[in-house]
Coordinates of C-alpha atoms in Angstrom, one line a residue:
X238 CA 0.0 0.0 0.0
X239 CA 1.6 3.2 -0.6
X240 CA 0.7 6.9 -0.8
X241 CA 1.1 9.3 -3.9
X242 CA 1.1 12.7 -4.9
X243 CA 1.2 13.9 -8.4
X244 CA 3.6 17.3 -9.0
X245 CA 3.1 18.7 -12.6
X246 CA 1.5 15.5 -14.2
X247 CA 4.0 13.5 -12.4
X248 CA 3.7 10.7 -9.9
X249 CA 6.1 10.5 -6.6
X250 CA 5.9 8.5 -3.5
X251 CA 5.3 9.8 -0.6
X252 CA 5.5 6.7 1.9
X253 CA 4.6 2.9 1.8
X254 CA 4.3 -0.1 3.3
X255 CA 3.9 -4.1 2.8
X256 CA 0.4 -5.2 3.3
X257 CA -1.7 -8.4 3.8
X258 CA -4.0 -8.1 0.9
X259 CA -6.2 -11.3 0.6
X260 CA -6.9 -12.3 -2.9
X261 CA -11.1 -12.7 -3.9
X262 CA -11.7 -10.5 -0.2
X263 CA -13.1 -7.5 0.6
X264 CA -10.7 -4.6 2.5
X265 CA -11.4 -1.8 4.1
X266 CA -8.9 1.0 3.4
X267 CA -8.5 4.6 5.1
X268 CA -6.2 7.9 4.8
X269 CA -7.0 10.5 7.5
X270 CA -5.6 13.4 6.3
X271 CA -5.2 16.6 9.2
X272 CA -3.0 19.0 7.9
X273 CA 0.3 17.6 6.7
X274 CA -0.4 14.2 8.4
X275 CA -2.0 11.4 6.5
X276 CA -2.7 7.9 8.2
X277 CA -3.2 4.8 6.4
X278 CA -5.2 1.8 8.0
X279 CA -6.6 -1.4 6.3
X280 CA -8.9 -3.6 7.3
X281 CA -9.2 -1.0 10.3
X282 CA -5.5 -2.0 11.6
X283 CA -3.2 0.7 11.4
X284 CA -0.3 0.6 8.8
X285 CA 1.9 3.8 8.5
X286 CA 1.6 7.4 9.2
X287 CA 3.2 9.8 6.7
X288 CA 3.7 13.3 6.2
X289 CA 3.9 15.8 3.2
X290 CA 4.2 19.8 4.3
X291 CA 4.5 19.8 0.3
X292 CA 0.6 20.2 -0.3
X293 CA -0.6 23.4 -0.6
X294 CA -3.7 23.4 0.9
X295 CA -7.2 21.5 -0.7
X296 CA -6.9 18.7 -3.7
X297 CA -8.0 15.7 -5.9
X298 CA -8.4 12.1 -4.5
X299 CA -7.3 9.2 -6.6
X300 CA -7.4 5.8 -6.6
X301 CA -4.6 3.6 -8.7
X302 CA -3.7 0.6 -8.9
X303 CA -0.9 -1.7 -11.0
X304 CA -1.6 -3.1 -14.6
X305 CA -1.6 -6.2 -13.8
X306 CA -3.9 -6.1 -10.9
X307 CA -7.7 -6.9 -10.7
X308 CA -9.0 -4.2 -8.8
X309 CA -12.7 -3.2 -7.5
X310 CA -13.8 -0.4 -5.8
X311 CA -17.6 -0.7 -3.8
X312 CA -17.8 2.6 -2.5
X313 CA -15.3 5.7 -1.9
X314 CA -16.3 8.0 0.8
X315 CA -14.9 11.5 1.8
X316 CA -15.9 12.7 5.7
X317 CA -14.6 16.1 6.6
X318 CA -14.5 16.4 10.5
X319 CA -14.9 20.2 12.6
X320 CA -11.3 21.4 13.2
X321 CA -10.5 20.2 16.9
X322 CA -10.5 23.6 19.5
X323 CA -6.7 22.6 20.7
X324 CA -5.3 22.6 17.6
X325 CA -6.6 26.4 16.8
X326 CA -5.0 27.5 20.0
X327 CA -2.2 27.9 22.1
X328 CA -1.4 28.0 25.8
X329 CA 1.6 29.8 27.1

């Protein structure tokens, strides 16, 4: 499993990871993005935590996968969450 950004039409890696994938089975993968932070789960088990302060700000989601992969997508979802009160403010 691993996490991409395209630059300019171009794709680079951000970070990755080896993963159980089960052939003929249904997974369940996540990203929680929050800010520069982007967490990767499947199957709700947590696999690697990355971070890109390259992204300027909002985006495109994308899914890819190899050539010579069979690959099928049920359903894609997209959540945005309230932005948490300590992360807006400081204490000194």
């Amino acid at each position: 499993v691993d996490l991409f950004r395209i630059v300019n039409g171009k794709k680079e890696r951000i970070w990755g990871t080896d993963a159980d994938v089960v052939r003929d089975r249904w997974h369940l993968l996540e990203l929680q993005a929050n800010d520069d932070q982007f967490t990767i789960s499947l199957d709700r088990n947590w696999l690697f935590t990355a971070w890109d302060s390259t992204l300027p700000g909002d985006g495109q989601v994308g899914l890819w996968t190899e050539e010579d992969n069979v690959t099928r997508f049920d359903r894609l979802e997209i959540e945005t969450f309230p932005a948490s009160e300590k992360r807006c403010c400081r204490i000194e």
